[in-house]
């Protein structure tokens, strides 16, 4: 039934049948006058007459008045017995009143039983910046990494020239990983001067397949030990990667003392899922093999960036209606679980530290989604399991060398505005006792 349509009304009583039935009864002219006066009487008097029938008083044998019945709460009517319909005289009518249950005008309506009411879902806490841990203990060695999909670095710098440098100073970060900068190779030198990161090392991967598209970069406070672009090994070692992977500028890896940092912008499955097969059948497997190769070099890995997958239902505001949306298809989520978290053995740092906390890193600019907290968690810090505290990552892969860096905190900067993605960060603390 459409909303607003009139509800189906009960069928009216058959007046002709009632008249015929009344005609066969033994009734004096006075009884007829009584019936006539009853039809003209106010509703309150008619109700009183009905109550008198129930009490066993003389009745004319008519059905309840339609108007009075409609005024009563809706209730299933029980048909009168045939004996009551055909009875003649007051004694027969009184007997029918005892056998047949007439509607009680004064009886309150029984509440309708509620059917199919679902139990309310538990309300999960939402992440706020107040949940960040305090700074590491004084005297400890810390490493802070910032990751941000800027959705066009040139536009960000033009609008707020010091946005990145102020953020770096405020957070005291040592490594900055950017995704979707959309630059070409001949633009990078100019942008390096505009970032406000004097004395830093800058490393870029740019799309050659399409202009103004994709692209990632890593910026370090101190020069890295090695740098690689794409899915080849560090310094160009390793198997020859798929040309389609390399043409879109999606991966930059820097080697630091005691760990690798990988900045990635994973391909989106696209409108109509036109790149879903490429994503899960070619890219995901090659990317997982690349991370495995890095770990095989004897150092743990920190993987960060826009991985274009909301892994669990808690990572998206409307999971039921997005099962066919790029980034939340069952195929992408299964591949994420099986390869990066399963075969490679990486750990989702934020979800491990905040297992039941709702947090998003991407909000469309339409429909006030950020103000309504309706978003997706597409941006991650995944690390080798050896970098997590023992209690947080009991499923360590073996054999694995101990890590000198341990995850201290994984955080999201909700107070930063500009692009449609939020910056996120990872704080590592060095443990030289391992």
Short mmCIF file of C-alpha atoms in Angstrom, two decimals:
data_model
loop_
_atom_site.label_atom_id
_atom_site.label_comp_id
_atom_site.label_asym_id
_atom_site.label_seq_id
_atom_site.Cartn_x
_atom_site.Cartn_y
_atom_site.Cartn_z
CA UNK A 1 0.00 0.00 0.00
CA UNK A 2 1.32 3.43 -0.89
CA UNK A 3 1.89 5.92 1.86
CA UNK A 4 -1.09 8.26 2.23
CA UNK A 5 -3.60 5.89 0.56
CA UNK A 6 -6.93 5.46 2.36
CA UNK A 7 -7.13 2.34 4.46
CA UNK A 8 -9.65 -0.30 3.44
CA UNK A 9 -12.99 0.35 5.25
CA UNK A 10 -15.19 -2.43 6.75
CA UNK A 11 -18.19 -3.39 4.65
CA UNK A 12 -21.45 -1.69 5.82
CA UNK A 13 -24.20 -3.80 7.40
CA UNK A 14 -26.87 -5.06 5.01
CA UNK A 15 -29.87 -2.88 5.91
CA UNK A 16 -32.30 -4.83 3.76
CA UNK A 17 -31.39 -8.11 5.41
CA UNK A 18 -31.82 -6.51 8.79
CA UNK A 19 -35.28 -5.24 7.89
CA UNK A 20 -36.37 -8.67 6.66
CA UNK A 21 -35.07 -10.31 9.76
CA UNK A 22 -36.91 -7.83 11.95
CA UNK A 23 -40.15 -8.35 10.05
CA UNK A 24 -40.22 -12.06 10.96
CA UNK A 25 -40.03 -11.40 14.66
CA UNK A 26 -42.95 -11.01 17.03
CA UNK A 27 -43.08 -7.30 17.60
CA UNK A 28 -45.89 -4.94 18.72
CA UNK A 29 -46.37 -1.47 17.25
CA UNK A 30 -44.78 -0.17 20.40
CA UNK A 31 -41.64 -2.13 19.64
CA UNK A 32 -41.56 -0.58 16.17
CA UNK A 33 -41.90 2.88 17.68
CA UNK A 34 -39.10 2.01 20.04
CA UNK A 35 -36.91 1.07 17.10
CA UNK A 36 -37.80 4.28 15.29
CA UNK A 37 -37.01 6.41 18.30
CA UNK A 38 -33.76 4.52 18.79
CA UNK A 39 -32.59 5.39 15.29
CA UNK A 40 -33.19 9.07 15.98
CA UNK A 41 -31.79 9.07 19.49
CA UNK A 42 -28.36 10.49 20.26
CA UNK A 43 -25.37 8.13 20.22
CA UNK A 44 -25.22 8.05 24.01
CA UNK A 45 -28.77 6.69 24.23
CA UNK A 46 -28.07 4.08 21.58
CA UNK A 47 -25.04 2.91 23.53
CA UNK A 48 -27.22 2.64 26.62
CA UNK A 49 -29.71 0.55 24.68
CA UNK A 50 -26.93 -1.78 23.54
CA UNK A 51 -25.78 -2.15 27.13
CA UNK A 52 -29.33 -3.06 28.11
CA UNK A 53 -29.39 -5.87 25.56
CA UNK A 54 -26.21 -7.31 27.09
CA UNK A 55 -27.83 -7.10 30.51
CA UNK A 56 -30.64 -9.35 29.30
CA UNK A 57 -33.34 -6.70 28.76
CA UNK A 58 -35.87 -6.82 25.93
CA UNK A 59 -34.22 -6.24 22.56
CA UNK A 60 -35.56 -5.55 19.11
CA UNK A 61 -32.99 -7.94 17.62
CA UNK A 62 -31.34 -5.34 15.30
CA UNK A 63 -27.63 -5.26 14.51
CA UNK A 64 -25.56 -2.54 16.21
CA UNK A 65 -26.00 0.84 14.58
CA UNK A 66 -23.36 1.51 11.90
CA UNK A 67 -22.53 5.00 13.09
CA UNK A 68 -22.17 3.89 16.69
CA UNK A 69 -20.08 0.89 15.65
CA UNK A 70 -17.77 3.05 13.55
CA UNK A 71 -17.24 5.32 16.54
CA UNK A 72 -15.97 2.39 18.60
CA UNK A 73 -12.35 1.23 18.40
CA UNK A 74 -11.75 -1.26 15.59
CA UNK A 75 -12.40 -4.78 16.86
CA UNK A 76 -13.29 -8.10 15.25
CA UNK A 77 -17.04 -8.79 15.43
CA UNK A 78 -18.39 -12.20 16.32
CA UNK A 79 -21.46 -13.20 14.30
CA UNK A 80 -24.65 -13.69 16.24
CA UNK A 81 -26.00 -17.19 16.45
CA UNK A 82 -28.81 -18.24 14.14
CA UNK A 83 -31.01 -18.85 17.18
CA UNK A 84 -30.72 -15.19 18.17
CA UNK A 85 -31.57 -14.06 14.65
CA UNK A 86 -34.74 -16.17 14.36
CA UNK A 87 -35.94 -16.02 17.94
CA UNK A 88 -39.32 -14.44 18.61
CA UNK A 89 -40.40 -12.65 21.72
CA UNK A 90 -38.49 -11.22 24.63
CA UNK A 91 -37.48 -14.58 26.12
CA UNK A 92 -35.83 -15.78 22.91
CA UNK A 93 -34.05 -12.42 22.50
CA UNK A 94 -32.81 -12.55 26.09
CA UNK A 95 -31.51 -16.09 25.53
CA UNK A 96 -29.74 -14.94 22.36
CA UNK A 97 -28.17 -12.11 24.35
CA UNK A 98 -26.70 -14.66 26.74
CA UNK A 99 -25.37 -16.92 23.96
CA UNK A 100 -24.05 -14.25 21.57
CA UNK A 101 -21.44 -11.79 22.79
CA UNK A 102 -22.40 -8.26 21.76
CA UNK A 103 -19.79 -5.44 21.44
CA UNK A 104 -19.22 -3.59 24.69
CA UNK A 105 -19.41 0.14 24.04
CA UNK A 106 -17.66 1.04 27.28
CA UNK A 107 -14.91 -1.59 26.98
CA UNK A 108 -11.48 -0.07 26.15
CA UNK A 109 -9.74 -1.31 23.03
CA UNK A 110 -7.01 -3.88 23.55
CA UNK A 111 -3.57 -2.69 22.44
CA UNK A 112 -2.33 -4.32 19.25
CA UNK A 113 0.52 -6.73 19.68
CA UNK A 114 3.78 -5.43 18.21
CA UNK A 115 5.19 -7.72 15.57
CA UNK A 116 8.64 -7.95 14.13
CA UNK A 117 10.21 -5.27 16.30
CA UNK A 118 13.97 -5.47 15.99
CA UNK A 119 16.27 -5.14 18.92
CA UNK A 120 18.09 -1.79 18.80
CA UNK A 121 21.64 -2.07 17.56
CA UNK A 122 24.35 -1.20 20.09
CA UNK A 123 25.56 2.37 19.92
CA UNK A 124 29.31 2.36 19.26
CA UNK A 125 31.59 5.16 20.41
CA UNK A 126 32.84 7.61 17.79
CA UNK A 127 36.49 8.51 17.59
CA UNK A 128 37.55 11.97 18.72
CA UNK A 129 40.97 13.54 18.98
CA UNK A 130 40.60 13.34 22.75
CA UNK A 131 41.23 9.60 22.38
CA UNK A 132 44.82 10.21 21.27
CA UNK A 133 47.43 9.02 23.67
CA UNK A 134 49.60 11.58 25.45
CA UNK A 135 53.10 12.11 24.08
CA UNK A 136 55.50 9.21 24.62
CA UNK A 137 57.40 9.20 27.91
CA UNK A 138 60.15 11.78 28.14
CA UNK A 139 63.48 10.43 26.99
CA UNK A 140 62.02 7.83 24.64
CA UNK A 141 62.84 7.87 20.93
CA UNK A 142 59.75 8.43 18.79
CA UNK A 143 59.04 8.47 15.06
CA UNK A 144 55.91 10.17 13.73
CA UNK A 145 54.52 9.54 10.25
CA UNK A 146 51.76 11.63 8.65
CA UNK A 147 49.63 10.38 5.73
CA UNK A 148 47.15 12.44 3.69
CA UNK A 149 45.22 12.13 0.45
CA UNK A 150 45.36 15.78 -0.62
CA UNK A 151 43.20 15.37 -3.78
CA UNK A 152 45.42 17.79 -5.73
CA UNK A 153 48.53 19.22 -4.06
CA UNK A 154 48.74 22.29 -6.30
CA UNK A 155 45.17 23.30 -5.38
CA UNK A 156 45.85 22.76 -1.65
CA UNK A 157 49.00 24.90 -1.68
CA UNK A 158 47.31 27.62 -3.72
CA UNK A 159 44.39 27.85 -1.30
CA UNK A 160 46.38 27.54 1.95
CA UNK A 161 50.12 27.79 1.19
CA UNK A 162 51.26 26.89 4.72
CA UNK A 163 48.68 24.18 5.48
CA UNK A 164 51.14 21.30 5.26
CA UNK A 165 54.10 23.00 6.94
CA UNK A 166 51.93 24.17 9.85
CA UNK A 167 50.59 20.66 10.29
CA UNK A 168 54.10 19.21 10.26
CA UNK A 169 55.26 21.71 12.88
CA UNK A 170 52.22 21.20 15.08
CA UNK A 171 52.49 17.42 15.11
CA UNK A 172 56.30 17.20 15.02
CA UNK A 173 56.25 14.56 12.30
CA UNK A 174 59.36 13.06 10.70
CA UNK A 175 57.85 11.52 7.54
CA UNK A 176 55.01 12.86 5.35
CA UNK A 177 53.25 10.59 2.85
CA UNK A 178 50.91 12.21 0.31
CA UNK A 179 48.50 10.56 -2.12
CA UNK A 180 46.71 11.84 -5.20
CA UNK A 181 48.94 14.87 -5.65
CA UNK A 182 48.04 14.89 -9.41
CA UNK A 183 51.37 16.38 -10.48
CA UNK A 184 53.57 15.73 -13.48
CA UNK A 185 57.30 15.21 -13.12
CA UNK A 186 58.16 18.72 -14.31
CA UNK A 187 55.92 20.25 -11.60
CA UNK A 188 57.55 18.65 -8.57
CA UNK A 189 60.57 20.96 -8.19
CA UNK A 190 58.30 24.01 -8.10
CA UNK A 191 56.02 22.43 -5.52
CA UNK A 192 58.92 21.42 -3.28
CA UNK A 193 59.69 25.12 -2.79
CA UNK A 194 56.07 25.84 -1.88
CA UNK A 195 55.64 23.12 0.74
CA UNK A 196 57.63 24.93 3.41
CA UNK A 197 59.66 21.82 4.26
CA UNK A 198 63.13 23.29 3.93
CA UNK A 199 65.97 20.80 4.19
CA UNK A 200 63.71 17.78 3.72
CA UNK A 201 64.14 15.01 1.14
CA UNK A 202 61.35 14.73 -1.46
CA UNK A 203 60.54 11.62 -3.50
CA UNK A 204 57.78 11.49 -6.14
CA UNK A 205 55.85 9.02 -8.25
CA UNK A 206 53.79 10.64 -11.03
CA UNK A 207 51.24 9.28 -13.47
CA UNK A 208 52.45 9.01 -17.05
CA UNK A 209 49.29 7.27 -18.30
CA UNK A 210 47.00 10.21 -17.61
CA UNK A 211 47.69 13.87 -16.84
CA UNK A 212 46.43 15.37 -13.58
CA UNK A 213 45.81 11.93 -12.12
CA UNK A 214 46.92 9.85 -9.14
CA UNK A 215 50.52 10.26 -7.92
CA UNK A 216 52.13 9.77 -4.48
CA UNK A 217 55.13 11.25 -2.69
CA UNK A 218 57.17 10.73 0.47
CA UNK A 219 58.95 13.56 2.29
CA UNK A 220 61.47 12.78 5.05
CA UNK A 221 63.16 15.02 7.57
CA UNK A 222 66.43 13.11 7.07
CA UNK A 223 67.59 11.42 3.83
CA UNK A 224 66.43 7.78 3.55
CA UNK A 225 68.84 4.90 3.01
CA UNK A 226 67.15 3.98 -0.29
CA UNK A 227 64.12 4.91 -2.40
CA UNK A 228 62.08 2.93 -4.91
CA UNK A 229 59.19 4.00 -7.13
CA UNK A 230 56.53 1.50 -8.17
CA UNK A 231 56.38 -2.21 -7.43
CA UNK A 232 59.98 -2.99 -8.28
CA UNK A 233 62.34 -3.78 -5.43
CA UNK A 234 64.35 -1.08 -3.63
CA UNK A 235 66.92 0.50 -5.95
CA UNK A 236 65.28 -1.25 -8.92
CA UNK A 237 65.84 -4.80 -7.73
CA UNK A 238 63.17 -7.49 -7.93
CA UNK A 239 61.00 -8.78 -10.78
CA UNK A 240 59.84 -6.53 -13.58
CA UNK A 241 56.43 -5.14 -12.53
CA UNK A 242 53.31 -4.86 -14.68
CA UNK A 243 53.58 -1.73 -16.89
CA UNK A 244 50.00 -0.76 -16.08
CA UNK A 245 50.83 -0.64 -12.37
CA UNK A 246 53.83 1.59 -12.97
CA UNK A 247 52.17 4.05 -15.36
CA UNK A 248 49.84 5.51 -12.75
CA UNK A 249 52.40 6.54 -10.11
CA UNK A 250 50.91 4.69 -7.15
CA UNK A 251 53.77 3.59 -4.87
CA UNK A 252 56.87 5.17 -3.31
CA UNK A 253 58.96 3.24 -0.75
CA UNK A 254 61.66 4.74 1.47
CA UNK A 255 64.06 2.69 3.54
CA UNK A 256 64.83 4.11 6.98
CA UNK A 257 67.03 2.63 9.68
CA UNK A 258 65.23 -0.47 10.92
CA UNK A 259 62.04 -0.21 8.78
CA UNK A 260 60.49 0.44 5.36
CA UNK A 261 57.75 3.05 4.81
CA UNK A 262 55.49 2.41 1.82
CA UNK A 263 53.17 5.15 0.58
CA UNK A 264 50.44 3.80 -1.72
CA UNK A 265 47.35 4.97 -3.58
CA UNK A 266 45.53 1.75 -4.46
CA UNK A 267 43.48 1.78 -7.70
CA UNK A 268 39.78 2.51 -7.32
CA UNK A 269 37.45 -0.03 -8.90
CA UNK A 270 35.74 2.86 -10.63
CA UNK A 271 32.24 3.80 -11.66
CA UNK A 272 30.25 0.71 -12.49
CA UNK A 273 33.12 -1.39 -11.05
CA UNK A 274 34.78 -1.30 -14.45
CA UNK A 275 38.24 -1.83 -12.90
CA UNK A 276 37.23 -4.37 -10.28
CA UNK A 277 38.85 -7.28 -12.10
CA UNK A 278 42.08 -5.34 -12.57
CA UNK A 279 42.04 -4.35 -8.91
CA UNK A 280 41.53 -7.77 -7.32
CA UNK A 281 43.04 -10.08 -9.96
CA UNK A 282 46.16 -8.16 -10.92
CA UNK A 283 46.96 -5.27 -8.60
CA UNK A 284 46.18 -6.79 -5.20
CA UNK A 285 48.28 -9.91 -5.75
CA UNK A 286 51.25 -7.98 -7.15
CA UNK A 287 51.09 -5.45 -4.32
CA UNK A 288 50.96 -8.16 -1.65
CA UNK A 289 53.94 -9.91 -3.22
CA UNK A 290 55.85 -6.62 -3.18
CA UNK A 291 55.24 -6.08 0.55
CA UNK A 292 56.27 -9.68 1.26
CA UNK A 293 59.51 -9.07 -0.61
CA UNK A 294 60.26 -6.03 1.55
CA UNK A 295 59.76 -7.99 4.76
CA UNK A 296 62.07 -10.68 3.41
CA UNK A 297 64.89 -8.11 3.46
CA UNK A 298 64.87 -8.31 7.26
CA UNK A 299 63.04 -5.09 8.19
CA UNK A 300 59.42 -4.53 9.21
CA UNK A 301 57.11 -2.53 6.96
CA UNK A 302 54.80 0.41 7.56
CA UNK A 303 52.22 0.64 4.76
CA UNK A 304 50.15 3.80 4.62
CA UNK A 305 47.89 5.63 2.22
CA UNK A 306 44.50 5.57 0.58
CA UNK A 307 43.92 1.83 0.14
CA UNK A 308 40.45 2.37 -1.36
CA UNK A 309 38.73 -0.27 0.76
CA UNK A 310 36.43 0.07 3.75
CA UNK A 311 37.38 -3.26 5.25
CA UNK A 312 34.54 -3.91 7.72
CA UNK A 313 30.97 -2.74 8.17
CA UNK A 314 32.10 -0.51 11.03
CA UNK A 315 34.30 1.33 8.51
CA UNK A 316 31.40 2.74 6.49
CA UNK A 317 28.28 4.62 7.56
CA UNK A 318 25.79 2.69 5.35
CA UNK A 319 27.08 -0.84 4.78
CA UNK A 320 23.77 -2.38 3.65
CA UNK A 321 23.31 -0.01 0.73
CA UNK A 322 26.92 0.05 -0.49
CA UNK A 323 27.61 -3.61 -1.24
CA UNK A 324 27.96 -2.76 -4.93
CA UNK A 325 29.94 0.44 -4.40
CA UNK A 326 33.62 0.61 -5.33
CA UNK A 327 35.64 0.22 -2.16
CA UNK A 328 33.09 -1.89 -0.30
CA UNK A 329 32.32 -4.81 -2.58
CA UNK A 330 32.63 -8.29 -1.05
CA UNK A 331 35.41 -9.04 -3.55
CA UNK A 332 37.57 -6.09 -2.49
CA UNK A 333 37.08 -6.72 1.21
CA UNK A 334 37.84 -10.43 0.86
CA UNK A 335 41.01 -9.66 -1.09
CA UNK A 336 42.08 -7.13 1.55
CA UNK A 337 41.60 -9.68 4.32
CA UNK A 338 43.14 -12.64 2.52
CA UNK A 339 46.22 -10.92 1.07
CA UNK A 340 47.36 -7.91 3.10
CA UNK A 341 46.12 -9.07 6.49
CA UNK A 342 46.33 -12.81 5.86
CA UNK A 343 49.15 -13.90 3.58
CA UNK A 344 51.36 -10.87 4.19
CA UNK A 345 50.36 -10.70 7.86
CA UNK A 346 50.05 -6.94 8.24
CA UNK A 347 48.03 -5.44 11.09
CA UNK A 348 45.47 -2.64 10.86
CA UNK A 349 46.86 -0.43 13.61
CA UNK A 350 43.82 1.78 14.16
CA UNK A 351 41.30 -1.06 14.21
CA UNK A 352 43.56 -3.08 16.53
CA UNK A 353 43.85 -0.22 19.02
CA UNK A 354 40.19 0.85 18.62
CA UNK A 355 38.28 -2.36 17.76
CA UNK A 356 34.76 -1.01 18.42
CA UNK A 357 35.18 2.68 17.62
CA UNK A 358 33.54 4.33 14.62
CA UNK A 359 35.94 6.53 12.67
CA UNK A 360 36.03 7.74 9.07
CA UNK A 361 38.76 9.32 6.97
CA UNK A 362 36.79 10.21 3.83
CA UNK A 363 33.63 12.31 3.45
CA UNK A 364 32.01 13.34 0.21
CA UNK A 365 31.62 17.10 -0.03
CA UNK A 366 27.93 16.75 -0.81
CA UNK A 367 24.95 16.46 1.55
CA UNK A 368 26.84 17.77 4.63
CA UNK A 369 28.21 14.28 5.19
CA UNK A 370 31.13 15.43 7.32
CA UNK A 371 28.85 17.37 9.67
CA UNK A 372 26.59 14.31 9.91
CA UNK A 373 29.58 11.97 10.36
CA UNK A 374 28.59 9.87 7.34
CA UNK A 375 31.82 8.68 5.78
CA UNK A 376 34.22 5.86 4.93
CA UNK A 377 37.49 4.71 6.47
CA UNK A 378 39.64 4.29 3.36
CA UNK A 379 43.02 5.46 4.70
CA UNK A 380 45.23 3.21 6.82
CA UNK A 381 48.42 2.52 8.63
CA UNK A 382 49.17 -1.20 8.32
CA UNK A 383 52.35 -2.54 9.90
CA UNK A 384 54.23 -5.79 10.22
CA UNK A 385 52.84 -7.71 13.18
CA UNK A 386 56.20 -7.53 14.96
CA UNK A 387 55.68 -3.78 15.39
CA UNK A 388 52.52 -4.21 17.46
CA UNK A 389 52.54 -4.72 21.23
CA UNK A 390 52.41 -8.40 22.15
CA UNK A 391 48.88 -8.19 23.55
CA UNK A 392 47.58 -6.46 20.41
CA UNK A 393 49.11 -8.86 17.87
CA UNK A 394 49.38 -12.38 19.27
CA UNK A 395 49.23 -13.96 15.77
CA UNK A 396 52.83 -13.21 14.80
CA UNK A 397 54.19 -14.72 11.63
CA UNK A 398 57.22 -16.93 12.13
CA UNK A 399 60.04 -16.64 11.62
CA UNK A 400 60.17 -12.86 11.99
CA UNK A 401 63.02 -10.76 13.36
CA UNK A 402 62.14 -8.56 16.34
CA UNK A 403 61.34 -4.94 15.52
CA UNK A 404 63.09 -2.06 17.21
CA UNK A 405 60.05 0.14 16.51
CA UNK A 406 56.73 -0.48 18.24
CA UNK A 407 53.34 1.11 17.52
CA UNK A 408 52.45 3.58 20.24
CA UNK A 409 49.39 5.30 18.77
CA UNK A 410 47.35 5.49 15.55
CA UNK A 411 45.38 8.72 15.16
CA UNK A 412 43.12 10.76 12.86
CA UNK A 413 43.20 14.57 12.63
CA UNK A 414 39.53 15.54 12.59
CA UNK A 415 40.21 19.27 12.95
CA UNK A 416 41.85 19.63 9.53
CA UNK A 417 39.66 20.90 6.67
CA UNK A 418 40.29 21.16 2.96
CA UNK A 419 40.35 17.95 0.89
CA UNK A 420 37.69 15.27 1.22
CA UNK A 421 40.13 13.00 3.11
CA UNK A 422 41.41 13.60 6.65
CA UNK A 423 45.09 13.35 7.58
CA UNK A 424 46.04 10.43 9.79
CA UNK A 425 49.17 9.57 11.71
CA UNK A 426 51.19 6.87 13.39
CA UNK A 427 53.46 7.27 16.41
CA UNK A 428 56.23 4.70 16.83
CA UNK A 429 58.44 4.32 19.87
CA UNK A 430 61.88 2.74 19.64
CA UNK A 431 62.69 -0.16 21.93
CA UNK A 432 66.42 -0.80 21.87
CA UNK A 433 66.10 -3.58 24.43
CA UNK A 434 64.75 -6.06 21.81
#
